[in-house]
Each structure stands twice: as structure tokens, then as C-alpha cells.
XYZ file of C-alpha atoms in Angstrom:
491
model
C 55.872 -48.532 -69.407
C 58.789 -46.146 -69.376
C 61.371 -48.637 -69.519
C 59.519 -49.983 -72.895
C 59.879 -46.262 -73.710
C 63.214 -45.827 -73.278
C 63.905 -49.228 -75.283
C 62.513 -47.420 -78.185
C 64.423 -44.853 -77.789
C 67.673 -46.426 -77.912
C 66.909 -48.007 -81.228
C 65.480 -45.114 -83.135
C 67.973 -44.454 -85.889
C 67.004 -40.895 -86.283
C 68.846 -38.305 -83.692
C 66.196 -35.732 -84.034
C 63.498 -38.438 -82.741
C 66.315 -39.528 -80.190
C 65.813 -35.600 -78.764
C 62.570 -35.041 -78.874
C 61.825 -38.757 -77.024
C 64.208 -37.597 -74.200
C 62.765 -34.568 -73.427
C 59.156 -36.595 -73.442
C 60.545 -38.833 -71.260
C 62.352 -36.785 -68.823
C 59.033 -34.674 -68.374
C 56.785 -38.139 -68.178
C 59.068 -38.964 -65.279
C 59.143 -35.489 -63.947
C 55.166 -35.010 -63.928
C 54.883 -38.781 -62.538
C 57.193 -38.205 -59.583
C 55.466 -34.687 -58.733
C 51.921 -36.672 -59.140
C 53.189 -39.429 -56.270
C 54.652 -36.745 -54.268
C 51.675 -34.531 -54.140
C 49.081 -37.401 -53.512
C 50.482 -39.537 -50.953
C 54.168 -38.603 -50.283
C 52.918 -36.201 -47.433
C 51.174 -37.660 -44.374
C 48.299 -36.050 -42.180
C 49.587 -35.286 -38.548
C 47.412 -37.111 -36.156
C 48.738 -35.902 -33.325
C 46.595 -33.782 -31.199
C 47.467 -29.752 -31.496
C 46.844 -27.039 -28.654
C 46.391 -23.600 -29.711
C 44.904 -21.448 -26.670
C 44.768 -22.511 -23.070
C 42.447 -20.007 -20.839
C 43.009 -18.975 -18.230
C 46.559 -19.560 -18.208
C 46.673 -19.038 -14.247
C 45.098 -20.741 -11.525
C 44.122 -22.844 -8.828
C 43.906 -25.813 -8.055
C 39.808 -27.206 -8.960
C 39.386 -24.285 -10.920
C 38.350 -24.947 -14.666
C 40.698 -24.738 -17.983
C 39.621 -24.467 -21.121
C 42.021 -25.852 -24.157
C 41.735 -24.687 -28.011
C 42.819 -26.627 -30.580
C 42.462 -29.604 -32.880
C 42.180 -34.105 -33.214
C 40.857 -34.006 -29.550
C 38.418 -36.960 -29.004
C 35.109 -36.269 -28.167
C 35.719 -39.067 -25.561
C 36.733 -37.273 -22.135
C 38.455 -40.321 -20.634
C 40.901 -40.640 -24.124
C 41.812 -37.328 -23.710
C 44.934 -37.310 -20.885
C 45.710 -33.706 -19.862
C 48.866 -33.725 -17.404
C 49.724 -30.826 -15.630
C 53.506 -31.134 -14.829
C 53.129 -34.691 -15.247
C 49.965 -34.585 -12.828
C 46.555 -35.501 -14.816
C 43.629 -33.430 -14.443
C 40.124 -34.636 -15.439
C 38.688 -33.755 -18.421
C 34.665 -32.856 -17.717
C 33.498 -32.143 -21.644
C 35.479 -32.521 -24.998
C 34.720 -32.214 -28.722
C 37.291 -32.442 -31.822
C 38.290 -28.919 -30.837
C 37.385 -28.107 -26.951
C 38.421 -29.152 -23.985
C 37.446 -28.562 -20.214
C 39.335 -29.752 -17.493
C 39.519 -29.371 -14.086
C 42.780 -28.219 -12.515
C 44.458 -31.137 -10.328
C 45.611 -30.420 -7.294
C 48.890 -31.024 -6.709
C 50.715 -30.175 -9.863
C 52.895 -27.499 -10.557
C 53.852 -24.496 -12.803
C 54.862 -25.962 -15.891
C 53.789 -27.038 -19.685
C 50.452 -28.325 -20.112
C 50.878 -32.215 -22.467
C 47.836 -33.747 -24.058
C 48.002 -37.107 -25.246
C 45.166 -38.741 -27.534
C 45.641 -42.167 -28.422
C 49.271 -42.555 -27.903
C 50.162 -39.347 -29.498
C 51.365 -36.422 -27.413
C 51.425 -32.600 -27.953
C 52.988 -29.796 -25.978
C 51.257 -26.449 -25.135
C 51.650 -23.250 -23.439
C 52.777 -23.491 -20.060
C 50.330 -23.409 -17.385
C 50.790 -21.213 -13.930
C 49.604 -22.504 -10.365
C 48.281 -19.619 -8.564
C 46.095 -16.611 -7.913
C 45.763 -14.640 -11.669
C 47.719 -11.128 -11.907
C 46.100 -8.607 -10.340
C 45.577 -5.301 -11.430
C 48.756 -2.644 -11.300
C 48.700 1.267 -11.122
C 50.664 3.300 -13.255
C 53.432 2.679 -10.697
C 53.316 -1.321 -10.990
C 51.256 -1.070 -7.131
C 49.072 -3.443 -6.979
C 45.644 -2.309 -6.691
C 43.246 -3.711 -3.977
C 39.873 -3.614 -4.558
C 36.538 -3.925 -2.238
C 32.751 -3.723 -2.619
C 30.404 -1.004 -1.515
C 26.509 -1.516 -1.147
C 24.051 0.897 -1.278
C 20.476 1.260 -2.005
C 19.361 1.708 -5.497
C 15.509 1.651 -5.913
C 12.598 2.175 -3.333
C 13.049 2.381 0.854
C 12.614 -0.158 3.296
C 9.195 0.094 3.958
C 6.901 -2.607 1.643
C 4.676 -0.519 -1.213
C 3.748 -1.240 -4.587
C 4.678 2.509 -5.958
C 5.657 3.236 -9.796
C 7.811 6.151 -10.296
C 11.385 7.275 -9.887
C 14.037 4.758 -8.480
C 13.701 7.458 -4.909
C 9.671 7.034 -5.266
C 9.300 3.397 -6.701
C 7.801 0.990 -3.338
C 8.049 -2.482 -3.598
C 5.888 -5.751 -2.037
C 8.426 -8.482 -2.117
C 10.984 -8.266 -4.919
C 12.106 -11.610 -5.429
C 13.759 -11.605 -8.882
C 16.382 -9.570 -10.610
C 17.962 -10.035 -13.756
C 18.486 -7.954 -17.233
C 17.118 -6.853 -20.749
C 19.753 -7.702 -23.092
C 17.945 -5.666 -25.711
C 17.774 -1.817 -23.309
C 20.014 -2.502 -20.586
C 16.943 -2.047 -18.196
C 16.322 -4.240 -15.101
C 13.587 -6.475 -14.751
C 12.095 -6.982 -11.343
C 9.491 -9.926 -10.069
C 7.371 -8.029 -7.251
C 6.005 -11.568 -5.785
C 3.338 -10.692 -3.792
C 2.164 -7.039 -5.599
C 1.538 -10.034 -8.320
C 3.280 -8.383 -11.406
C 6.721 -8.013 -13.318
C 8.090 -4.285 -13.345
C 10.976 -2.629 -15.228
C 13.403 -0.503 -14.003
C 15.012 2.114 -17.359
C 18.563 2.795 -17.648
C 16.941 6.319 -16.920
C 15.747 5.167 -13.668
C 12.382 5.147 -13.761
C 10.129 1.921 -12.645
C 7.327 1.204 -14.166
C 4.624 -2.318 -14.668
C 4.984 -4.607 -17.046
C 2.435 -6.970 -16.619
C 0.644 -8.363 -13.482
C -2.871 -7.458 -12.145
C -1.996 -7.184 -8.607
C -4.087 -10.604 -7.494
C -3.380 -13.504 -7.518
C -4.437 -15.584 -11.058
C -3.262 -17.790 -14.013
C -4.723 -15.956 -16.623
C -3.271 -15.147 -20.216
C -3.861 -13.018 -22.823
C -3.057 -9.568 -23.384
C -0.657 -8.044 -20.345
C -3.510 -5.633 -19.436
C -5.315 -8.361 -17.507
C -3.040 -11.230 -17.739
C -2.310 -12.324 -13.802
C 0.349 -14.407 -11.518
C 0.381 -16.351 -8.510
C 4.070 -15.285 -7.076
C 5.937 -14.750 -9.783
C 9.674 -15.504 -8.362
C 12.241 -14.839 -10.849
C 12.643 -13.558 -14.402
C 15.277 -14.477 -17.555
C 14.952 -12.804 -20.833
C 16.320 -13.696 -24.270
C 18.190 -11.792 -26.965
C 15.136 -10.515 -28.450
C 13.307 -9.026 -25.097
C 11.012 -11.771 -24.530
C 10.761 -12.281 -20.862
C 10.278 -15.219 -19.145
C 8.680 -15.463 -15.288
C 9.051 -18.997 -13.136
C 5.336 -18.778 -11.898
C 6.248 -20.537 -8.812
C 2.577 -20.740 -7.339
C 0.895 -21.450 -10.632
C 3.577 -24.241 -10.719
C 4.291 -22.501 -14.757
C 6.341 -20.956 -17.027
C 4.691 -17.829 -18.349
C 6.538 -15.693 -21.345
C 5.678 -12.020 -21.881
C 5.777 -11.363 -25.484
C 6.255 -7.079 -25.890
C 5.819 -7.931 -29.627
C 2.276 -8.554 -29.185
C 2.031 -7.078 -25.366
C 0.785 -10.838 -24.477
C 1.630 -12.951 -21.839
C 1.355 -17.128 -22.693
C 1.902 -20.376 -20.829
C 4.711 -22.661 -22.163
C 5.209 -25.156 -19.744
C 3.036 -26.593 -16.331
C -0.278 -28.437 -15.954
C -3.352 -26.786 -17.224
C -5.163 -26.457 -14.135
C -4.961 -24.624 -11.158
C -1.610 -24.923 -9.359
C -1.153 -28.029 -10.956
C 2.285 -29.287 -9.539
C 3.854 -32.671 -11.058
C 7.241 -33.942 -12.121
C 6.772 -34.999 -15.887
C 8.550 -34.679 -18.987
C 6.594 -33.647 -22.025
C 4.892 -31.139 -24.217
C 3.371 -27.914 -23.503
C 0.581 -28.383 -20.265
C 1.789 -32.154 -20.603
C 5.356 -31.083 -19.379
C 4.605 -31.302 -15.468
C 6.808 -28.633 -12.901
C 6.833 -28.071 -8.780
C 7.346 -24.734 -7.652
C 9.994 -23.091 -10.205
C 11.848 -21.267 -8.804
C 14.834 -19.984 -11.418
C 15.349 -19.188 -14.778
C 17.646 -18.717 -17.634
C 17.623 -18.847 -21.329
C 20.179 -19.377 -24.363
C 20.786 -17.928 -27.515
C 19.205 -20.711 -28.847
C 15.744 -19.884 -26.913
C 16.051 -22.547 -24.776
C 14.619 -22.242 -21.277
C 15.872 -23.825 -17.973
C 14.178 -24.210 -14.718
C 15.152 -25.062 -11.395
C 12.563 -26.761 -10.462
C 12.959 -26.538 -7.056
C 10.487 -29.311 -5.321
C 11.335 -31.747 -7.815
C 14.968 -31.723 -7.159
C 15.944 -30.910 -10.883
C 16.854 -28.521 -13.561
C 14.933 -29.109 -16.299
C 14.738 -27.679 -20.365
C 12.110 -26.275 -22.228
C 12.652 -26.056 -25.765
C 10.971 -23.470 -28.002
C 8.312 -25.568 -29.545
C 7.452 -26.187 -25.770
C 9.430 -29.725 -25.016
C 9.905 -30.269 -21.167
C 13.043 -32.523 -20.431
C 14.768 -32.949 -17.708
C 18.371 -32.240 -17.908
C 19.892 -33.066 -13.957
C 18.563 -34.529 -11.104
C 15.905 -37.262 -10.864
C 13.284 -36.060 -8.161
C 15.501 -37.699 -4.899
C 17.393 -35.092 -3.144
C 21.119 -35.504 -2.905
C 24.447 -34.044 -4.149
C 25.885 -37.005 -6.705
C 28.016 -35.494 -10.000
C 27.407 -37.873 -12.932
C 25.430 -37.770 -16.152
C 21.454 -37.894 -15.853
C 19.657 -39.836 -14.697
C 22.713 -40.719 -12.042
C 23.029 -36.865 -11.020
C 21.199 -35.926 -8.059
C 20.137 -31.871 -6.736
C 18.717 -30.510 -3.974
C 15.974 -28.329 -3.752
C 17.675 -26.140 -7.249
C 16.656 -22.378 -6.949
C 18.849 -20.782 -9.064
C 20.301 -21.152 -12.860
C 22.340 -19.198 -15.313
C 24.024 -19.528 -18.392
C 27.796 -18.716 -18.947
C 29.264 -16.893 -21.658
C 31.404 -20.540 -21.957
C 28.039 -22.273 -22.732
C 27.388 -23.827 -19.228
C 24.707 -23.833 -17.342
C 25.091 -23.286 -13.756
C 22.691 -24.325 -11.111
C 22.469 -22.926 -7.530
C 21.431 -26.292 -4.573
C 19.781 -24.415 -1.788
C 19.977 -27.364 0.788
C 22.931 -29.034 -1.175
C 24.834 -26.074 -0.205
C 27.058 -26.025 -3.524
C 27.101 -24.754 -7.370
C 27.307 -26.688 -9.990
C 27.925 -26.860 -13.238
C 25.771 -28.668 -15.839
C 26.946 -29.519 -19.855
C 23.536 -28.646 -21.408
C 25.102 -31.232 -24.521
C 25.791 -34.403 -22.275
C 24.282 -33.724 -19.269
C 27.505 -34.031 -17.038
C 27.253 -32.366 -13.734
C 29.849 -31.214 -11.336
C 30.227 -29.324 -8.229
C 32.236 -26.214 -8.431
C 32.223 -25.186 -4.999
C 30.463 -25.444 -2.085
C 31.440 -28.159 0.623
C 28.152 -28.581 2.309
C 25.913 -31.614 3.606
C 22.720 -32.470 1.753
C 19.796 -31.497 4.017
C 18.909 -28.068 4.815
C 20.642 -26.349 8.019
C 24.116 -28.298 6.803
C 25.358 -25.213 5.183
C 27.833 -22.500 6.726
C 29.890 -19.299 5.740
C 33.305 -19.875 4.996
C 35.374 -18.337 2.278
C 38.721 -19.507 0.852
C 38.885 -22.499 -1.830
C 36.255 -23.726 -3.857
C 35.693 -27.020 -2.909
C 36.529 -26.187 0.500
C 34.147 -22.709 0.765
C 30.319 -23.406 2.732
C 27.423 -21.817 1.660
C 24.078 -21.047 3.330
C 21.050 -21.696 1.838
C 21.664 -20.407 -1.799
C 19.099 -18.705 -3.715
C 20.061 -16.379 -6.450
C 23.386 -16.755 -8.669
C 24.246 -15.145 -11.964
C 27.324 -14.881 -14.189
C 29.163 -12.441 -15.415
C 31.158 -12.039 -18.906
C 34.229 -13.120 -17.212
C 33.132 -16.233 -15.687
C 32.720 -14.558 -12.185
C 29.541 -16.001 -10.321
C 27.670 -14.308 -7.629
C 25.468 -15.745 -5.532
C 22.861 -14.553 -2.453
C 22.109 -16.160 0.460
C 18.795 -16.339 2.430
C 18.377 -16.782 6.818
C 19.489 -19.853 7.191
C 21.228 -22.027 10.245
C 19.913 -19.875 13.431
C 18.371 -16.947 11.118
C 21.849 -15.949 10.253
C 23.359 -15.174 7.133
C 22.026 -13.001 4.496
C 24.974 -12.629 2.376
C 26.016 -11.861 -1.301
C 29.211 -14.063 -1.894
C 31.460 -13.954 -5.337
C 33.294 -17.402 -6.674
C 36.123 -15.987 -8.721
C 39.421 -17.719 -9.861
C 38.695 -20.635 -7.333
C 37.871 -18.639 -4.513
C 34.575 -17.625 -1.942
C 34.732 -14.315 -0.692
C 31.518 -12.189 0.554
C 31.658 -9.076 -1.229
C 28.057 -8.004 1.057
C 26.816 -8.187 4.525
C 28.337 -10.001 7.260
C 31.934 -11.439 6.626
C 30.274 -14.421 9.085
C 27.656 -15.685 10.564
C 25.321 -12.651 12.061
C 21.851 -11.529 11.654
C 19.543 -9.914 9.113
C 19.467 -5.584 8.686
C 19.260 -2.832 6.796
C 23.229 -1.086 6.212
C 24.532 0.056 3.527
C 28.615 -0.035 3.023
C 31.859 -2.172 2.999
C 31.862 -6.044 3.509
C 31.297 -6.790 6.768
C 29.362 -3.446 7.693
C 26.556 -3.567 4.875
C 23.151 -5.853 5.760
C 20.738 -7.529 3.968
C 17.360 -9.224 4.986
C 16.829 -12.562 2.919
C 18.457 -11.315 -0.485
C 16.071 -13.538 -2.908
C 18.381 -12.912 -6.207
C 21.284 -11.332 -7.960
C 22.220 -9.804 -11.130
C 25.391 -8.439 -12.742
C 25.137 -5.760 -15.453
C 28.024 -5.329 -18.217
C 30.163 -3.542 -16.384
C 29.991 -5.791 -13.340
C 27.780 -4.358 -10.975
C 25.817 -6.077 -8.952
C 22.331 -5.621 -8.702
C 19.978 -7.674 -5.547
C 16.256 -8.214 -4.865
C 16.774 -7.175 -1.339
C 13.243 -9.071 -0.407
C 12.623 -8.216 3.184
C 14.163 -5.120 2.987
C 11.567 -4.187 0.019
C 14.607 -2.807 -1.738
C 16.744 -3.079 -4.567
C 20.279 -2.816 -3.851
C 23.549 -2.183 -5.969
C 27.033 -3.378 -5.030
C 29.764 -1.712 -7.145
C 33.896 -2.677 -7.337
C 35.772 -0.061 -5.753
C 39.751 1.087 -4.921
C 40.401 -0.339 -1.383
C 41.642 2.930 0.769
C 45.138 1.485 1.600
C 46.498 5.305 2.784
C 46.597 3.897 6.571
């Protein structure tokens, strides 16, 4: 078509027509090669882009998290090396990746490569993170102090001030996103309490016998009510372990309702399904999303399973055998689950009592995988030893929560020869016991320093927003409070 164009041109007898067809042209040609350029001149980068690695230090089995874009949601197409040694990935999407840190690579850059393509990213450090400096550039140590925060060691179902509040058996700790306050399941005084940010305790709900009934929290009752989540809007949720239910207290409306478990009394079972359809067997723990999701450990039927909010039970790991195998459901295997707890990363993590580990569940996929914990699978296979993750032993495990930083904590019931009764903290691939007995010893009643402070069967844990710890201190009929403090290094 041009070249036509420019034939004309050349014949045109006039020289005025002879300019004004030139320009034409030249801006035809102009406009035509800008079109080209614009539409298809410029390919799209298919290579795979990092933009944040976190944490950007640490050890070996801990987990890394990688920002950034053309991932594949495939795990096994996604090859993360560190220093040339690959680590597995355990989740990805177009934009996410978590991988666990292979042990023996080395401080260098972090390469992903997805489908032959290969991208550089920030470089990666082997080691313990930075700890914290004084003004000086000192490195500060840090240890953990217990002490007792509401009622005395003598049992007592008492409202009143934290110094005057008596408790039964509290069993269950855990936190009011909406006040700040701490909720408290009293398992055999048959009710859920509060505890104010002013200190002051007071009922809930909870007759003080034994029953299933709901209705309006004036007269609705429990049957051991073990532990306790609640969701962003205050709703609290109670694993009604001898009902073999999920209850929810609604303040709203000041009633109390069942959303999951068999309609008759202590009816136990292990189905899937909807509403009093959806069978359980003696939940034990509890924790909820921002979606309003509910999870159970349901501890006799070796799995964690999900309740959605129209009341759809599913179960999300384990398959009712006991045992300790990672995988996706239904390959994944759990043993006797008391404990779970959402992370701030969009995990779920799940506490085995007689698997003696944690582990860590993608609520999306269903992959599981132990964090830590190196124990056998059968109760009295457990033991106290602190150091690396996959390498730590735990004790019969019973309460675990999360803090905003990733930290888990986790308490410890007698266990092998009545011993333990310990509150231990996984934190940048490590086990360390941060209260009671740095080892094997026996139950008590102490308040101090790791090593020196005691606990008798601590049933739960949870951590508040600025990271103190807060434990249903069962046989003690106490709450405690463990709080971070300066290590005295003056001697």
C-alpha cells in the first residue's frame, strides 16, 4: 500500500501535491511503525520475580516465606536453591511461596527457577536472627519470669478481683480480640468466665452442672467445657468436650447455640456433615479465622477438623488412625490433636499430644508438616529436650498458641513418670522452656526463672499483644503469667 503511494507520488506533476503527499507519507509510516512497536515489539517477561524474602535469617528446617510474582501454584515446579542447595517448597500460589530451609546450604543468594527460567533474590543468611542490642551495641539477653496472676492454689469457684477470683479446674485460656480481656474455661465449675483488662473476673455463661442445654446464657449449661477461641467480632466459641459439641456464645443476643456434634446426649462419632449431622469425639481445641471458620482438634478421632459458618463439618487432617505421616488428607495421619491455632501467616497449627510434635496444616490444600517435635507415636514416647526443631522432644502437648511474630508456645501436661509440666517456646527453629523445670522433674507450685518456677498439669496457653504469656495452671487452680525480661548478666 505505501509503495503504491509513493508511485503516485513520483508521477504527480504538481510540486505542491509532491509536498503535501510526503509529509502524508512520512507520518503514515511514522504512526505505522509506532502502532507495531507499541503492540507487539515489547515482550512480557516470564521469568519468575522475587520481591521480599522473610525472614531473611535462619536455620536450617525453619520456614521462608518468598514475595513476588509468575510463581506456579505447583510446589514441585517451583525449585528454590539455597546456595545451590534446594529446599522444599510446602504451599505456592502465583505470588507466595513457603519453603522449608534445607539443611546444609549456606549464606548466600536465594535462585528460583519456574519452568526453565531463573530469577535472583535477596541473599539469604544461615543462622540464629540478630538479637537485640543496647544503646552500646551489647547484646541483650533475655529470660522469662512466672508468677501468679489470678486466684490461689486452693480449687474455688469465686468471682471477684484477680487476688479474690477461685477457680475449679481452668482448662482453657485464650483472648477477646474485641476488649483485650481473657477468657477462661472453668471445666468442672461448668461455665466460661472473663477476666477485664481491669482485672476483675466475672461469669459468662455456665450453670455450674453439668448439661447440654441452649438458649439464653442465664440457664444455658456444659459438660466440661475445655477450651475457648473467639472471633473478630467477640463471639466465643467453647470445645464442649463431654457433650462431644461445639457451643458458640453469642453476647449480641446473650445466647449460647450448638453448631456442630450429635443431637443427643454425649453423642460422640467421627462424621463429616451438617449441623448435629457433623459427628465429633471429645474436642478438645479451638481456633477460628477471619473468615469465621472454626477448627477442632478433635482429639479421639485423631483429626483436626473445620466447621464452616453455615455449620459444614469437614475434616481437614488426619483420618481417625493414630500416627504421625505429613501428606495431604486423607494420607495425613495425627495423634490424639489437643491443641490448634491460627497464624498471622494463615496457617493453622495443630498440637499431637501422643505424636509428640507440631504441625503445621495449609487450611487451602490440606498439606501437613511437622515443625518440630522428634517424638514416637504412642503416648509415654515423648521427652524434654530443647535445641533444633526437628531434633527438640516434647511431652504430652496440650495447649499451643501463636503469637504476631510467628513465635509458638506450647504447655505440657505429667507425662513419662508424672514428670514434666512445662511451658516450652519454638522460635527461629529452636525449643527452649521458658517455665518450670529445664528437664525432666515433678509437678509444684513456684513462681520465678526457668528452671525454678513449677507448674501442675498446665492445660493451655495464651499470648497477649505484647507477648505475654498467659496459662490455665489446672491443678494448681491458677492462672499464671510469664513475661520477657532483661537477663541479670552483672555477675
Amino acid at each position: 500500500m505505501i509503495l503504491q503511494f509513493i508511485k503516485i507520488l513520483i508521477n504527480s506533476q504538481s510540486k505542491e501535491m509532491k509536498k503535501i503527499l510526503i509529509i502524508c507519507t512520512v507520518l503514515t509510516v511514522l504512526f505505522t511503525a509506532c502502532k507495531e512497536d507499541n503492540g507487539n515489539s515489547v515482550p512480557q517477561s516470564k521469568s519468575p520475580l522475587i520481591t521480599q524474602i522473610s525472614p531473611t535469617v535462619g536455620l536450617e528446617n525453619s520456614i521462608l516465606t518468598i514475595k513476588g510474582k509468575r510463581f506456579s501454584p505447583a510446589p514441585a515446579e517451583n525449585i528454590v536453591k539455597f546456595s545451590g542447595v534446594r529446599g522444599e517448597v510446602l504451599t505456592a500460589s502465583d505470588t507466595l511461596l513457603t519453603v522449608l530451609v534445607p539443611a546444609g546450604g549456606s549464606t548466600g543468594v536465594l535462585t528460583i527457577t519456574v519452568k526453565n527460567s531463573t530469577a535472583n533474590g535477596p541473599a539469604f543468611t544461615y543462622g540464629m536472627p540478630s538479637a537485640d542490642v543496647d544503646e552500646n551495641g551489647n547484646e541483650i539477653e533475655y529470660t522469662y519470669l512466672t508468677s501468679t496472676y489470678a486466684g490461689a492454689n486452693v480449687a474455688g469457684n469465686v468471682l471477684g478481683t484477680l487476688a479474690e477470683a477461685r477457680f475449679m479446674l481452668p482448662n482453657g485460656v485464650s483472648f477477646d480480640p474485641t476488649t483485650g480481656d481473657l477468657i477462661v474455661a472453668d471445666r468442672t465449675a461448668q461455665a466460661i468466665k472473663r477476666i477485664s483488662k481491669a482485672g476483675i473476673v466475672t461469669k459468662i455463661a455456665g450453670t455450674g452442672t453439668a448439661g447440654r442445654v441452649d438458649g439464653d446464657i442465664s440457664i444455658a449449661s456444659f459438660n466440661n467445657p475445655y477450651k475457648t477461641a473467639v472471633d473478630k467480632y467477640g463471639n466465643i466459641y467453647v470445645a464442649d468436650n463431654g457433650n462431644h459439641r461445639i457451643r458458640k456464645i453469642d453476647l449480641s443476643t446473650n445466647t449460647v447455640s450448638t453448631i456442630a456434634g450429635g443431637a443427643g446426649a454425649a453423642t460422640s462419632g467421627y462424621t463429616d456433615g451438617i449441623g448435629a449431622n457433623g459427628l465429633l469425639n471429645t474436642p478438645t481445641g479451638l481456633a477460628v479465622d477471619d473468615d469465621l471458620n472454626v477448627y477442632v482438634a478433635d482429639a479421639a478421632n485423631h483429626a483436626v477438623r473445620k466447621i464452616t459458618p453455615d455449620g459444614r463439618v469437614s475434616t481437614l487432617a488426619g483420618n481417625g488412625i493414630a500416627g504421625i505421616a505429613d501428606g495431604i488428607w486423607p494420607n495425613v495421619t495425627v495423634n490424639r490433636p489437643t491443641a490448634v491455632c491460627m497464624g498471622k501467616d494463615g496457617f493453622l497449627y495443630s498440637a499431637d499430644r501422643y505424636g509428640q510434635r507440631i504441625r503445621k496444616i495449609d487450611v487451602r490444600t490440606g498439606k501437613t508438616v511437622t515443625i518440630a517435635g522428634s517424638g514416637g507415636n504412642a503416648a509415654g514416647t515423648g521427652g524434654h529436650v530443647d535445641g533444633e526443631v526437628l531434633k527438640a522432644r516434647f511431652n504430652n502437648i496440650w495447649g499451643m498458641d501463636i503469637d504476631k511474630d510467628g513465635t509458638i508456645y506450647v504447655s505440657e501436661l505429667e507425662g513419662t513418670a508424672g514428670k514434666s509440666h512445662t511451658i516450652r517456646m519454638i522460635k527461629n527453629g529452636q525449643v527452649s522452656t521458658i517455665g518450670g523445670p529445664d528437664a525432666f522433674d515433678n509437678n509444684g507450685y513456684v513462681n520465678g526463672l526457668p528452671g525454678i518456677s513449677r507448674f501442675y498439669n498446665p492445660t493451655d496457653v495464651a499470648v497477649d499483644e505484647e507477648g505475654n504469656v498467659f496459662i490455665a495452671d489446672m491443678n494448681n487452680y491458677v492462672i499464671r503469667k510469664i513475661v520477657k525480661i532483661k537477663k541479670d548478666t552483672s555477675n
